Amino acid sequence: MPDSERDTVTKEWLQAELRSATRDLIILDCRSTNLYAECHIRSAVNFSIPSIMLRRLAAGKIDITSTIKCRILKQRIINGYKEGIFVLYHDADATNDTINVLHRRLKQDGCHVVCLEVRFTSV
């Protein structure tokens, strides 16, 4: 599979993984903070950053952990960086730069990254 394509997982796979808790999943919600506050996948954390930070992340001028304020999340990402599976998702309306930049950076850093096959909706 070419690098430009993303590995995807189904919602059923994610449900099974969340129930079994056998792997270290780091689920990143790439939607806006408001949409995340309305509804999100259990154990997901919101990854919504200002556009200036997103551009710096895309350019390789900062690393992912420097964009995260929460110490617990930062440590979880550091611990699971090479061993964990990053699951990214966003909403149906987005041409979401955040998910594209985040996916590319995590892949460049050697992380296992997948995207939720179906875009997340609160329906």
Backbone as a printed PyTorch tensor [residue, N CA C, xyz], in Angstrom:
tensor([[[  0.8490,  -1.1850,   0.0000],
         [  0.0000,   0.0000,   0.0000],
         [  0.8890,   1.2400,   0.0000]],

        [[  0.6570,   2.1780,  -0.9040],
         [  1.4670,   3.3930,  -0.9380],
         [  1.3170,   4.2200,   0.3290]],

        [[  2.3470,   5.0230,   0.6190],
         [  2.3310,   5.8570,   1.8200],
         [  1.1870,   6.8570,   1.8280]],

        [[  0.7280,   7.2790,   0.6520],
         [ -0.3330,   8.2810,   0.6060],
         [ -1.6770,   7.7190,   1.0580]],

        [[ -1.8200,   6.4050,   1.0010],
         [ -3.0600,   5.7890,   1.4540],
         [ -2.9750,   5.5040,   2.9470]],

        [[ -4.1460,   5.4970,   3.5710],
         [ -4.2070,   5.2530,   5.0080],
         [ -4.7230,   3.8600,   5.2880]],

        [[ -4.1630,   3.2450,   6.3270],
         [ -4.7310,   2.0090,   6.8340],
         [ -5.9890,   2.3890,   7.5920]],

        [[ -7.0730,   1.6620,   7.3450],
         [ -8.3230,   1.9750,   8.0250],
         [ -8.7910,   0.7840,   8.8440]],

        [[ -9.6100,   1.0810,   9.8410],
         [-10.2310,   0.0420,  10.6600],
         [-11.7270,   0.3270,  10.7200]],

        [[-12.4870,  -0.7170,  10.9410],
         [-13.9350,  -0.5640,  11.0330],
         [-14.3340,  -0.2120,  12.4570]],

        [[-15.5450,   0.2720,  12.5990],
         [-16.0440,   0.5780,  13.9430],
         [-16.1890,  -0.6970,  14.7620]],

        [[-16.4650,  -1.8250,  14.0990],
         [-16.5670,  -3.1060,  14.8020],
         [-15.2110,  -3.5280,  15.3690]],

        [[-14.1420,  -3.3140,  14.5860],
         [-12.7960,  -3.6300,  15.0730],
         [-12.4820,  -2.7940,  16.3010]],

        [[-12.7930,  -1.5010,  16.2250],
         [-12.5120,  -0.6020,  17.3410],
         [-13.3050,  -1.0070,  18.5800]],

        [[-14.5720,  -1.3540,  18.4020],
         [-15.3870,  -1.8080,  19.5370],
         [-14.7680,  -3.0380,  20.1860]],

        [[-14.3570,  -3.9970,  19.3680],
         [-13.7570,  -5.2270,  19.8980],
         [-12.4630,  -4.9280,  20.6410]],

        [[-11.6410,  -4.0450,  20.0940],
         [-10.3780,  -3.6790,  20.7490],
         [-10.6220,  -2.9610,  22.0690]],

        [[-11.6070,  -2.0760,  22.0940],
         [-11.9240,  -1.3600,  23.3320],
         [-12.4490,  -2.3150,  24.4010]],

        [[-13.2260,  -3.3000,  23.9800],
         [-13.7650,  -4.2750,  24.9400],
         [-12.6860,  -5.2070,  25.4700]],

        [[-11.7780,  -5.6200,  24.6020],
         [-10.7510,  -6.5790,  25.0250],
         [ -9.6210,  -5.9100,  25.7960]],

        [[ -9.3410,  -4.6720,  25.4840],
         [ -8.2780,  -3.9020,  26.1520],
         [ -6.9390,  -4.6350,  26.1630]],

        [[ -6.6520,  -5.3810,  25.0920],
         [ -5.3890,  -6.1140,  25.0230],
         [ -4.2590,  -5.2860,  24.4170]],

        [[ -4.6050,  -4.2690,  23.6570],
         [ -3.5850,  -3.4220,  23.0320],
         [ -3.6510,  -2.0180,  23.6110]],

        [[ -2.5480,  -1.3150,  23.4710],
         [ -2.5100,   0.0760,  23.9050],
         [ -3.0150,   0.9460,  22.7570]],

        [[ -4.2830,   1.3280,  22.8300],
         [ -4.8750,   2.1900,  21.8170],
         [ -4.8260,   3.6330,  22.2880]],

        [[ -4.4040,   4.5040,  21.4100],
         [ -4.4510,   5.9360,  21.6770],
         [ -5.3800,   6.5080,  20.6170]],

        [[ -6.5990,   6.8330,  21.0400],
         [ -7.6350,   7.2820,  20.1160],
         [ -7.6650,   8.8030,  20.1220]],

        [[ -7.4130,   9.3810,  18.9520],
         [ -7.3480,  10.8340,  18.8240],
         [ -8.4960,  11.3430,  17.9600]],

        [[ -9.3240,  12.1650,  18.5530],
         [-10.4670,  12.7880,  17.8950],
         [ -9.9720,  14.0850,  17.2610]],

        [[ -9.9630,  14.1400,  15.9370],
         [ -9.4150,  15.2920,  15.2230],
         [-10.4840,  16.3140,  14.8400]],

        [[-11.6060,  16.2660,  15.5110],
         [-12.6770,  17.2340,  15.2690],
         [-12.4810,  18.4580,  16.1570]],

        [[-13.3670,  19.4160,  16.0070],
         [-13.2830,  20.6240,  16.8290],
         [-13.5580,  20.2900,  18.2920]],

        [[-13.1200,  21.1600,  19.1660],
         [-13.3410,  20.9830,  20.5980],
         [-14.8300,  20.9410,  20.9190]],

        [[-15.6230,  21.7490,  20.2330],
         [-17.0710,  21.7600,  20.4640],
         [-17.7150,  20.4260,  20.1080]],

        [[-17.3590,  19.8660,  18.9580],
         [-17.9190,  18.5730,  18.5610],
         [-17.4720,  17.4700,  19.5110]],

        [[-16.2260,  17.5340,  19.9370],
         [-15.7240,  16.5520,  20.9010],
         [-16.5160,  16.6320,  22.2020]],

        [[-16.7980,  17.8410,  22.6620],
         [-17.5420,  18.0270,  23.9130],
         [-18.9670,  17.4820,  23.8110]],

        [[-19.5560,  17.5550,  22.6260],
         [-20.9130,  17.0410,  22.4280],
         [-20.9610,  15.5250,  22.5050]],

        [[-20.0030,  14.8750,  21.8660],
         [-20.0250,  13.4120,  21.7840],
         [-18.6720,  12.9320,  21.2640]],

        [[-18.1660,  11.8540,  21.8290],
         [-16.9110,  11.2800,  21.3450],
         [-16.8200,   9.8010,  21.7210]],

        [[-15.8880,   9.1140,  21.1160],
         [-15.6500,   7.7030,  21.3990],
         [-15.0220,   7.5810,  22.7790]],

        [[-15.4740,   6.5820,  23.5240],
         [-14.9410,   6.3420,  24.8670],
         [-13.4160,   6.2470,  24.8200]],

        [[-12.7720,   6.8960,  25.7170],
         [-11.3120,   6.9630,  25.9100],
         [-10.5770,   7.7930,  24.8520]],

        [[-11.3170,   8.3910,  23.9240],
         [-10.6820,   9.2630,  22.9290],
         [-10.3190,  10.5970,  23.5680]],

        [[ -9.2810,  11.1980,  23.0380],
         [ -8.8940,  12.5360,  23.4740],
         [ -8.9350,  13.4680,  22.2660]],

        [[ -9.2730,  14.6980,  22.5180],
         [ -9.3980,  15.6700,  21.4480],
         [ -8.0240,  16.1810,  21.0360]],

        [[ -7.7760,  16.1890,  19.7370],
         [ -6.5370,  16.7430,  19.2070],
         [ -6.9150,  17.8800,  18.2700]],

        [[ -7.2280,  19.0040,  18.8500],
         [ -7.6010,  20.2000,  18.1070],
         [ -6.6040,  21.2840,  18.4930]],

        [[ -5.8150,  21.7210,  17.5190],
         [ -4.7810,  22.7090,  17.8210],
         [ -4.9180,  23.9050,  16.8810]],

        [[ -4.4160,  25.0550,  17.2920],
         [ -4.4760,  26.2470,  16.4290],
         [ -3.7310,  26.0120,  15.1120]],

        [[ -4.1660,  26.7060,  14.0780],
         [ -3.5860,  26.5020,  12.7490],
         [ -2.0850,  26.7880,  12.7060]],

        [[ -1.6140,  27.7520,  13.4750],
         [ -0.1720,  28.0480,  13.5030],
         [  0.6150,  26.8540,  14.0390]],

        [[  0.0820,  26.2180,  15.0770],
         [  0.7380,  25.0270,  15.6380],
         [  0.6770,  23.8670,  14.6460]],

        [[ -0.4460,  23.7500,  13.9420],
         [ -0.5990,  22.6920,  12.9520],
         [  0.4190,  22.8590,  11.8280]],

        [[  0.6210,  24.0970,  11.3820],
         [  1.6220,  24.3520,  10.3350],
         [  3.0300,  24.0210,  10.8260]],

        [[  3.3230,  24.3740,  12.0690],
         [  4.6480,  24.0730,  12.6320],
         [  4.8390,  22.5620,  12.7750]],

        [[  3.7720,  21.8600,  13.1720],
         [  3.8250,  20.4000,  13.2830],
         [  4.0600,  19.7770,  11.9100]],

        [[  3.3500,  20.2690,  10.9110],
         [  3.4950,  19.7580,   9.5440],
         [  4.9000,  19.9930,   9.0060]],

        [[  5.4960,  21.1230,   9.3660],
         [  6.8370,  21.4640,   8.8850],
         [  7.9430,  20.7630,   9.6700]],

        [[  7.5730,  20.0590,  10.7310],
         [  8.5700,  19.3570,  11.5330],
         [  9.2990,  20.2500,  12.5180]],

        [[  8.7790,  21.4350,  12.7650],
         [  9.4380,  22.3700,  13.6790],
         [  9.1280,  22.0810,  15.1410]],

        [[  8.0400,  21.3590,  15.3900],
         [  7.6940,  20.9410,  16.7530],
         [  7.2940,  19.4700,  16.7120]],

        [[  7.3580,  18.8140,  17.8610],
         [  6.9010,  17.4290,  17.9040],
         [  5.4810,  17.3740,  18.4630]],

        [[  4.8620,  16.2320,  18.3280],
         [  3.4600,  16.0750,  18.7130],
         [  3.2460,  16.3340,  20.1950]],

        [[  4.1410,  15.8490,  21.0200],
         [  3.9390,  16.0100,  22.4650],
         [  3.9940,  17.4690,  22.9070]],

        [[  4.6630,  18.3110,  22.1510],
         [  4.7160,  19.7270,  22.5320],
         [  3.3870,  20.4370,  22.2910]],

        [[  2.4730,  19.8030,  21.5780],
         [  1.1610,  20.4010,  21.3260],
         [  0.1380,  20.0040,  22.3840]],

        [[  0.5340,  19.1460,  23.3170],
         [ -0.4010,  18.6030,  24.3100],
         [ -0.1110,  19.1830,  25.6830]],

        [[ -1.1470,  19.7240,  26.3110],
         [ -0.9970,  20.3360,  27.6310],
         [ -1.1360,  19.3270,  28.7670]],

        [[ -2.0270,  18.3730,  28.6080],
         [ -2.3240,  17.4090,  29.6660],
         [ -1.1270,  16.4770,  29.8980]],

        [[ -0.5870,  16.4850,  31.1110],
         [  0.5890,  15.6540,  31.4320],
         [  0.3160,  14.1650,  31.2660]],

        [[ -0.8720,  13.7370,  31.6880],
         [ -1.2090,  12.3110,  31.6070],
         [ -1.2540,  11.8570,  30.1500]],

        [[ -1.9090,  12.6370,  29.3030],
         [ -1.9750,  12.2950,  27.8860],
         [ -0.5910,  12.3360,  27.2580]],

        [[  0.1750,  13.3430,  27.5940],
         [  1.5280,  13.4600,  27.0510],
         [  2.3530,  12.2170,  27.4040]],

        [[  2.2720,  11.7770,  28.6480],
         [  3.0100,  10.5910,  29.0780],
         [  2.4890,   9.3350,  28.3850]],

        [[  1.1710,   9.2590,  28.2110],
         [  0.5730,   8.1090,  27.5250],
         [  1.0610,   8.0260,  26.0820]],

        [[  1.1500,   9.1580,  25.4250],
         [  1.6370,   9.1810,  24.0440],
         [  3.1130,   8.8170,  23.9910]],

        [[  3.8980,   9.3560,  24.8910],
         [  5.3270,   9.0270,  24.9310],
         [  5.5200,   7.5310,  25.1600]],

        [[  4.7880,   6.9650,  26.1040],
         [  4.9120,   5.5350,  26.4180],
         [  4.4420,   4.6450,  25.2730]],

        [[  3.4030,   5.0580,  24.5670],
         [  2.8570,   4.2230,  23.5060],
         [  3.3190,   4.5980,  22.1210]],

        [[  4.2910,   5.4980,  22.0330],
         [  4.6800,   6.0580,  20.7450],
         [  5.0550,   5.0020,  19.7180]],

        [[  5.8680,   4.0630,  20.0790],
         [  6.2870,   3.0380,  19.1160],
         [  5.5080,   1.7330,  19.2660]],

        [[  4.9670,   1.4680,  20.4580],
         [  4.2980,   0.1960,  20.6980],
         [  2.7870,   0.2640,  20.5110]],

        [[  2.1940,   1.4190,  20.7630],
         [  0.7430,   1.5540,  20.7200],
         [  0.2150,   1.7160,  19.3080]],

        [[ -1.1030,   1.6700,  19.2110],
         [ -1.7780,   1.9140,  17.9380],
         [ -2.5340,   3.2300,  18.0650]],

        [[ -2.2460,   4.1570,  17.1870],
         [ -2.9550,   5.4280,  17.1530],
         [ -4.1560,   5.2780,  16.2230]],

        [[ -5.3350,   5.5450,  16.7480],
         [ -6.5630,   5.5040,  15.9590],
         [ -7.0490,   6.9450,  15.8170]],

        [[ -7.1370,   7.4070,  14.5830],
         [ -7.5510,   8.7830,  14.3120],
         [ -8.9450,   8.7880,  13.7000]],

        [[ -9.7350,   9.7860,  14.0730],
         [-11.0320,   9.9530,  13.4170],
         [-11.4400,  11.4150,  13.3880]],

        [[-12.3700,  11.7130,  12.4650],
         [-12.9040,  13.0730,  12.3330],
         [-14.3440,  12.9850,  11.8580]],

        [[-14.9800,  14.1250,  11.5990],
         [-16.3940,  14.1170,  11.2390],
         [-16.6090,  14.0760,   9.7330]],

        [[-17.8600,  13.8790,   9.3630],
         [-18.2250,  13.7030,   7.9560],
         [-18.0810,  14.9720,   7.1220]],

        [[-18.1170,  16.1300,   7.7570],
         [-18.0860,  17.3890,   7.0110],
         [-16.6780,  17.8990,   6.7290]],

        [[-15.7110,  17.3100,   7.3430],
         [-14.3790,  17.9060,   7.3200],
         [-13.5560,  17.4930,   6.1100]],

        [[-12.8400,  18.4630,   5.5840],
         [-11.6570,  18.1920,   4.7810],
         [-10.5660,  18.5480,   5.7720]],

        [[-10.3160,  17.6280,   6.6630],
         [ -9.6250,  17.9160,   7.9080],
         [ -8.1120,  17.8860,   7.7540]],

        [[ -7.4930,  19.0640,   7.8110],
         [ -6.0400,  19.1530,   7.7470],
         [ -5.3970,  18.5100,   8.9640]],

        [[ -6.0480,  18.6120,  10.1090],
         [ -5.4810,  18.0700,  11.3440],
         [ -5.2100,  16.5860,  11.2150]],

        [[ -6.1820,  15.8280,  10.7340],
         [ -5.9990,  14.3790,  10.6290],
         [ -4.9090,  14.0480,   9.6050]],

        [[ -4.8360,  14.8220,   8.5230],
         [ -3.8120,  14.5750,   7.5030],
         [ -2.4080,  14.8230,   8.0480]],

        [[ -2.2280,  15.9500,   8.7170],
         [ -0.9200,  16.2930,   9.2890],
         [ -0.5370,  15.2970,  10.3750]],

        [[ -1.4670,  15.0140,  11.2640],
         [ -1.1940,  14.0980,  12.3670],
         [ -0.8440,  12.7040,  11.8560]],

        [[ -1.5980,  12.2200,  10.8870],
         [ -1.3270,  10.9000,  10.3050],
         [  0.0760,  10.8570,   9.7040]],

        [[  0.3990,  11.8660,   8.9040],
         [  1.7130,  11.8940,   8.2510],
         [  2.8520,  11.9530,   9.2670]],

        [[  2.7200,  12.8170,  10.2910],
         [  3.7840,  12.9510,  11.2900],
         [  3.9750,  11.6730,  12.0960]],

        [[  2.8850,  11.0580,  12.5150],
         [  3.0000,   9.8110,  13.2800],
         [  3.6470,   8.7190,  12.4370]],

        [[  3.2500,   8.6160,  11.1640],
         [  3.8550,   7.6240,  10.2630],
         [  5.3530,   7.8970,  10.0800]],

        [[  5.7110,   9.1610,   9.8990],
         [  7.1220,   9.5240,   9.7310],
         [  7.9370,   9.1380,  10.9550]],

        [[  7.3140,   9.2240,  12.1150],
         [  7.9930,   8.8920,  13.3660],
         [  7.9970,   7.3950,  13.6570]],

        [[  7.4440,   6.5900,  12.7450],
         [  7.4760,   5.1420,  12.9020],
         [  6.3610,   4.5610,  13.7500]],

        [[  5.3060,   5.3070,  13.9450],
         [  4.1760,   4.8290,  14.7550],
         [  3.2050,   4.0190,  13.9010]],

        [[  2.4570,   3.1430,  14.5610],
         [  1.3900,   2.3920,  13.9080],
         [  0.1360,   3.2620,  13.9690]],

        [[ -0.3310,   3.7230,  12.8160],
         [ -1.4580,   4.6510,  12.7430],
         [ -2.5410,   4.0720,  11.8450]],

        [[ -3.7770,   4.1300,  12.3300],
         [ -4.9250,   3.7360,  11.5240],
         [ -5.9900,   4.8210,  11.6500]],

        [[ -6.8730,   4.8590,  10.6720],
         [ -7.9850,   5.8090,  10.7130],
         [ -9.2880,   5.0300,  10.7380]],

        [[-10.2390,   5.5550,  11.4590],
         [-11.5540,   4.9410,  11.5000],
         [-12.1620,   5.0390,  10.1110]],

        [[-12.6200,   3.8920,   9.6030],
         [-13.1160,   3.7950,   8.2360],
         [-14.3130,   4.7140,   7.9790]],

        [[-15.2330,   4.7350,   8.9110],
         [-16.4240,   5.5660,   8.7900],
         [-16.1870,   6.8330,   9.5900]],

        [[-16.4750,   7.9600,   9.0000],
         [-16.3060,   9.2210,   9.7250],
         [-17.2990,   9.2880,  10.8730]],

        [[-16.8690,   9.8790,  11.9590],
         [-17.6570,   9.9130,  13.1870],
         [-18.7950,  10.9150,  13.0910]],

        [[-19.9870,  10.4620,  13.4600],
         [-21.1390,  11.3520,  13.5880],
         [-21.8070,  11.0640,  14.9160]],

        [[-22.4740,  12.0410,  15.4640],
         [-23.1030,  11.8680,  16.7730],
         [-24.5200,  11.3180,  16.6730]],

        [[-24.9220,  10.8700,  15.4980],
         [-26.2750,  10.3420,  15.3010],
         [-26.4500,   9.0330,  16.0200]]])
